[in-house]
Coordinates of C-alpha atoms in Angstrom, one line a residue:
M1 CA 11.3 -52.0 9.6
T2 CA 10.2 -52.8 6.1
I3 CA 7.8 -50.3 4.5
G4 CA 5.5 -51.8 1.7
T5 CA 5.6 -49.9 -1.5
Q6 CA 3.1 -50.1 -4.4
A7 CA 4.5 -50.5 -7.8
Q8 CA 3.9 -47.5 -10.0
P9 CA 3.6 -47.8 -13.8
L10 CA 6.5 -46.3 -15.7
S11 CA 5.8 -42.8 -16.8
G12 CA 6.6 -43.6 -20.4
A13 CA 4.4 -46.7 -20.7
P14 CA 0.7 -46.1 -21.6
S15 CA -1.9 -47.4 -19.2
R16 CA -4.5 -50.0 -20.2
E17 CA -7.2 -47.4 -20.1
S18 CA -5.5 -45.1 -22.5
L19 CA -4.8 -48.0 -25.0
A20 CA -8.5 -49.0 -24.8
D21 CA -9.6 -45.4 -25.4
R22 CA -7.3 -45.1 -28.4
L23 CA -8.4 -48.4 -29.8
Q24 CA -12.1 -47.4 -29.4
A25 CA -11.4 -44.1 -31.2
V26 CA -9.5 -45.8 -34.1
L27 CA -11.7 -48.8 -34.5
P28 CA -14.6 -47.1 -36.4
K29 CA -12.1 -45.6 -38.8
I30 CA -10.6 -49.0 -39.4
V31 CA -14.0 -50.6 -40.0
L32 CA -15.2 -47.8 -42.4
A33 CA -11.9 -47.4 -44.3
P34 CA -12.5 -50.3 -46.8
S35 CA -16.0 -49.1 -47.7
M36 CA -14.7 -45.5 -48.1
V37 CA -11.9 -46.7 -50.4
I38 CA -14.3 -48.8 -52.4
T39 CA -16.7 -45.8 -52.7
L40 CA -13.9 -43.4 -53.7
V41 CA -12.5 -45.8 -56.4
F42 CA -15.7 -47.4 -57.8
T43 CA -18.0 -44.4 -57.6
Y44 CA -16.1 -41.2 -57.8
G45 CA -13.0 -42.7 -59.5
F46 CA -15.2 -44.1 -62.3
I47 CA -17.0 -40.8 -62.6
V48 CA -13.7 -39.0 -63.2
W49 CA -12.7 -41.8 -65.7
S50 CA -15.9 -41.4 -67.6
L51 CA -15.4 -37.7 -67.8
V52 CA -11.9 -38.3 -69.3
L53 CA -13.2 -40.8 -71.8
S54 CA -15.9 -38.4 -72.9
F55 CA -13.2 -36.2 -74.4
T56 CA -11.6 -39.1 -76.3
N57 CA -12.2 -41.2 -79.4
S58 CA -12.7 -44.4 -77.4
R59 CA -14.7 -47.1 -79.1
M60 CA -14.6 -50.8 -78.1
L61 CA -11.7 -50.2 -75.7
P62 CA -10.6 -47.0 -74.0
N63 CA -8.0 -44.9 -75.7
Y64 CA -6.7 -41.5 -74.7
D65 CA -6.5 -39.6 -78.0
F66 CA -8.2 -36.4 -76.9
I67 CA -10.7 -34.9 -79.4
G68 CA -12.1 -32.1 -77.2
L69 CA -15.8 -31.5 -77.3
S70 CA -16.4 -33.5 -80.4
N71 CA -18.4 -36.3 -78.7
Y72 CA -20.7 -33.7 -77.1
S73 CA -21.3 -31.8 -80.3
K74 CA -22.0 -35.2 -82.1
L75 CA -24.3 -36.2 -79.2
F76 CA -26.6 -33.2 -79.5
S77 CA -26.8 -33.6 -83.3
M78 CA -28.1 -37.2 -82.9
E79 CA -31.9 -37.7 -83.3
R80 CA -31.9 -40.7 -80.9
W81 CA -30.3 -38.5 -78.1
T82 CA -33.0 -35.8 -78.7
V83 CA -35.7 -38.5 -78.4
A84 CA -34.1 -39.9 -75.2
Y85 CA -33.8 -36.5 -73.5
T86 CA -37.3 -35.5 -74.6
N87 CA -38.7 -38.7 -73.2
L88 CA -36.8 -38.0 -69.9
F89 CA -38.7 -34.7 -69.6
I90 CA -42.0 -36.3 -70.4
F91 CA -41.5 -39.3 -68.2
G92 CA -39.9 -37.3 -65.3
F93 CA -42.6 -34.6 -65.2
L94 CA -45.6 -37.0 -65.4
F95 CA -43.9 -39.6 -63.0
I96 CA -43.1 -37.0 -60.3
V97 CA -46.4 -35.1 -60.5
I98 CA -48.7 -38.1 -60.6
A99 CA -46.7 -40.1 -57.9
I100 CA -46.7 -37.1 -55.5
C101 CA -50.4 -36.5 -56.1
V102 CA -51.4 -40.1 -55.7
G103 CA -49.1 -40.7 -52.7
T104 CA -50.5 -37.5 -51.0
L105 CA -54.1 -38.6 -51.5
L106 CA -53.4 -42.1 -50.1
A107 CA -51.6 -40.5 -47.1
I108 CA -54.6 -38.2 -46.5
L109 CA -56.9 -41.2 -46.7
L110 CA -54.9 -43.2 -44.2
D111 CA -54.6 -40.1 -41.9
Q112 CA -58.3 -40.3 -41.2
K113 CA -57.7 -43.2 -38.7
I114 CA -59.7 -45.6 -40.8
R115 CA -60.0 -49.3 -40.0
A116 CA -57.4 -51.8 -41.3
E117 CA -55.0 -48.9 -41.7
G118 CA -52.0 -51.3 -41.3
V119 CA -53.2 -53.6 -44.0
L120 CA -53.9 -50.8 -46.4
R121 CA -50.5 -49.2 -45.7
T122 CA -48.8 -52.5 -46.4
I123 CA -50.8 -53.0 -49.7
Y124 CA -49.9 -49.5 -50.9
L125 CA -46.3 -49.8 -50.0
Y126 CA -45.8 -53.3 -51.2
P127 CA -45.1 -52.4 -54.9
F128 CA -42.0 -50.4 -53.8
A129 CA -40.6 -53.6 -52.3
L130 CA -40.6 -55.3 -55.7
S131 CA -37.6 -55.0 -58.0
L132 CA -38.0 -53.0 -61.1
I133 CA -37.4 -56.2 -63.1
V134 CA -40.5 -57.8 -61.5
T135 CA -42.6 -54.6 -62.0
G136 CA -41.6 -54.3 -65.6
T137 CA -42.3 -57.9 -66.4
A138 CA -45.8 -57.7 -64.7
W139 CA -46.8 -54.6 -66.5
K140 CA -45.5 -55.9 -69.8
W141 CA -48.0 -58.8 -69.5
I142 CA -50.8 -56.5 -68.3
L143 CA -50.3 -54.0 -71.2
N144 CA -49.6 -56.5 -73.9
P145 CA -52.4 -56.3 -76.4
E146 CA -52.4 -60.1 -77.1
I147 CA -52.5 -61.3 -73.4
G148 CA -53.3 -58.3 -71.3
I149 CA -56.1 -55.8 -70.7
E150 CA -57.1 -55.5 -74.3
K151 CA -57.5 -59.3 -74.7
L152 CA -59.5 -59.5 -71.4
M153 CA -61.9 -56.8 -72.6
H154 CA -62.3 -58.5 -76.0
D155 CA -63.0 -61.9 -74.2
I156 CA -65.9 -60.3 -72.1
G157 CA -67.5 -58.8 -75.2
F158 CA -66.0 -55.3 -75.6
T159 CA -64.5 -56.1 -79.0
R160 CA -63.9 -52.4 -79.9
F161 CA -61.8 -51.8 -76.8
Q162 CA -58.2 -50.9 -77.8
F163 CA -55.2 -50.4 -75.5
D164 CA -52.0 -51.0 -77.5
W165 CA -49.8 -48.3 -76.0
L166 CA -47.0 -50.8 -75.5
V167 CA -46.5 -51.3 -79.2
D168 CA -47.4 -47.7 -80.2
K169 CA -44.2 -45.6 -80.7
D170 CA -46.1 -42.4 -79.8
M171 CA -47.5 -43.9 -76.5
A172 CA -44.9 -46.3 -75.4
I173 CA -43.2 -43.8 -73.0
Y174 CA -46.5 -43.4 -71.1
T175 CA -46.6 -47.2 -70.3
I176 CA -43.3 -46.6 -68.4
V177 CA -45.0 -43.7 -66.5
I178 CA -47.9 -46.0 -65.5
A179 CA -45.6 -48.8 -64.2
A180 CA -43.3 -46.3 -62.4
V181 CA -46.1 -44.4 -60.7
W182 CA -47.6 -47.8 -59.6
Q183 CA -44.4 -48.7 -57.9
A184 CA -43.4 -45.3 -56.3
S185 CA -46.7 -44.0 -55.1
G186 CA -46.7 -46.1 -52.0
F187 CA -43.2 -44.8 -51.1
V188 CA -44.5 -41.2 -51.4
M189 CA -47.5 -42.2 -49.3
A190 CA -45.3 -43.5 -46.5
I191 CA -43.2 -40.3 -46.4
M192 CA -46.3 -38.0 -46.6
L193 CA -48.1 -40.0 -43.9
A194 CA -45.1 -39.6 -41.5
G195 CA -45.3 -35.9 -42.2
L196 CA -49.0 -35.7 -41.6
R197 CA -48.6 -37.5 -38.3
G198 CA -46.0 -35.0 -37.3
V199 CA -48.3 -31.9 -37.7
D200 CA -49.3 -30.4 -34.3
N201 CA -53.0 -31.4 -33.5
S202 CA -53.5 -28.1 -31.7
I203 CA -53.3 -26.2 -35.1
I204 CA -56.0 -28.5 -36.5
K205 CA -58.2 -28.1 -33.5
A206 CA -57.9 -24.3 -33.5
A207 CA -58.9 -24.2 -37.2
Q208 CA -61.9 -26.5 -36.5
I209 CA -63.0 -24.2 -33.8
D210 CA -62.8 -21.3 -36.2
G211 CA -65.2 -23.3 -38.5
A212 CA -62.8 -24.5 -41.1
T213 CA -63.6 -27.8 -42.8
M214 CA -61.1 -30.6 -43.2
P215 CA -60.5 -30.1 -46.9
T216 CA -59.8 -26.4 -46.2
I217 CA -57.5 -27.3 -43.3
Y218 CA -55.5 -29.7 -45.5
R219 CA -55.4 -27.2 -48.4
R220 CA -54.5 -24.1 -46.5
I221 CA -52.7 -25.3 -43.3
I222 CA -51.4 -28.8 -43.4
L223 CA -50.1 -29.2 -46.9
P224 CA -48.3 -25.8 -46.9
I225 CA -46.6 -26.8 -43.6
M226 CA -45.3 -30.0 -45.4
R227 CA -43.6 -28.1 -48.1
P228 CA -40.1 -29.4 -47.2
I229 CA -41.5 -33.0 -47.4
F230 CA -42.9 -32.3 -50.9
F231 CA -39.4 -31.0 -51.9
S232 CA -37.7 -34.1 -50.5
C233 CA -40.1 -36.3 -52.4
F234 CA -39.4 -34.3 -55.5
I235 CA -35.6 -34.8 -55.2
I236 CA -36.0 -38.6 -54.6
L237 CA -38.4 -39.1 -57.5
S238 CA -36.2 -36.9 -59.8
H239 CA -33.2 -39.2 -58.9
L240 CA -35.3 -42.3 -59.7
A241 CA -36.5 -40.8 -63.0
I242 CA -33.0 -39.8 -64.2
K243 CA -31.5 -43.2 -63.5
S244 CA -34.4 -45.2 -64.8
F245 CA -33.0 -48.2 -66.7
D246 CA -34.3 -51.6 -65.5
L247 CA -37.9 -50.7 -66.0
V248 CA -37.4 -49.4 -69.5
V249 CA -35.3 -52.4 -70.6
V250 CA -37.8 -54.9 -69.3
L251 CA -41.0 -53.1 -70.3
T252 CA -40.2 -51.7 -73.8
A253 CA -36.5 -52.3 -74.4
G254 CA -36.5 -48.7 -75.6
G255 CA -38.9 -49.5 -78.4
P256 CA -40.7 -49.7 -80.7
G257 CA -37.4 -48.7 -82.4
Y258 CA -36.0 -46.2 -79.9
S259 CA -39.2 -44.3 -79.3
S260 CA -39.1 -44.9 -75.5
D261 CA -35.4 -44.5 -75.0
L262 CA -34.2 -42.6 -71.9
P263 CA -30.6 -41.3 -71.4
A264 CA -29.7 -44.3 -69.2
T265 CA -30.7 -46.8 -71.9
F266 CA -29.1 -44.6 -74.6
M267 CA -25.8 -44.6 -72.7
Y268 CA -25.9 -48.4 -72.2
Q269 CA -26.6 -49.0 -75.9
Y270 CA -23.8 -46.8 -77.2
A271 CA -21.2 -47.7 -74.6
F272 CA -21.8 -51.5 -74.6
G273 CA -24.0 -52.3 -77.5
R274 CA -22.5 -50.2 -80.3
N275 CA -18.9 -50.0 -78.8
Q276 CA -18.8 -46.2 -78.8
I277 CA -17.5 -45.6 -75.3
G278 CA -16.7 -42.0 -76.0
I279 CA -20.3 -41.2 -77.0
G280 CA -21.7 -43.2 -74.1
S281 CA -19.4 -41.4 -71.6
A282 CA -20.5 -38.0 -72.9
S283 CA -24.2 -39.0 -72.5
A284 CA -23.5 -40.2 -68.9
M285 CA -21.8 -36.8 -68.1
I286 CA -24.8 -34.9 -69.4
T287 CA -27.1 -37.0 -67.4
L288 CA -25.0 -36.6 -64.3
M289 CA -25.0 -32.8 -64.7
G290 CA -28.8 -32.9 -65.0
F291 CA -29.1 -34.6 -61.7
I292 CA -26.5 -32.3 -60.0
A293 CA -28.6 -29.3 -61.3
I294 CA -31.6 -30.7 -59.4
L295 CA -29.5 -31.7 -56.3
I296 CA -27.7 -28.3 -55.7
P297 CA -30.9 -26.4 -54.8
Y298 CA -31.8 -29.1 -52.3
L299 CA -28.4 -29.1 -50.7
Y300 CA -28.5 -25.3 -50.6
S301 CA -31.8 -25.2 -48.8
E302 CA -30.7 -27.9 -46.3
L303 CA -27.5 -26.0 -45.5
R304 CA -29.4 -22.7 -45.2
K305 CA -31.9 -24.3 -42.9
K306 CA -29.1 -25.6 -40.6
K307 CA -27.4 -22.2 -40.7
H308 CA -30.5 -20.4 -39.6
G309 CA -31.8 -23.2 -37.4

């Protein structure tokens, strides 16, 4: 009598299920590996390379004759670098404060459940969708004394009106602030509006029952609750301010002279315009350290929040 037997897989041969599980576990790593390698090489690799070049006497081409901190001492003795970093503090402070204030006010306005909220939200957010090249070009036309606001006011009869900030070396940096605030305020508005919509309505209703007015509720209850969102906006806008390049190049080209230079434009001019790669790399490292100094408190607060959360 023949007894049927079922073939059993060899103990040493993996089953199809185990192969599929292994492939599914390895596949994401295979997909992400090229982008990880590119990021390591072309971001962090070039950061390390720039750090090395900042200690060398590199000019048109890199060389590795180390000269210590000579580039850094030379950098801080240059008037143009002093102007660039002073402009960064002026631009950064005004840009961050005004953009957060305007964005918060717009978010509070839209939080009142007004009509055509979707249309207004789109209008406010639209400038952020434009490239900095387009924004700079548009504001260069608007602020140009010969074809912009000043000419328009003269044409309608206000011949004494004057708005020549774009060609005034003392005021040129403020034209960059105007264009940057116009572009970033809608982005801040979107973040703030999401935060406002996340506030528990029961808190607001309880305050209204106690007789608090809406301005008081926003000032003493809602806005303090949104402190982490304000901090996030501060970090994002600080990053945008520190790396500002396109807007400056298109709007003022760093001029008149170098009166509206920022560290990013300074670095580009010395590294690629004047063929002083060592000085350019040193300025890039100082700028990077400035951003890291802002980023570390944010990372610390986030890690602390997760630890105690």
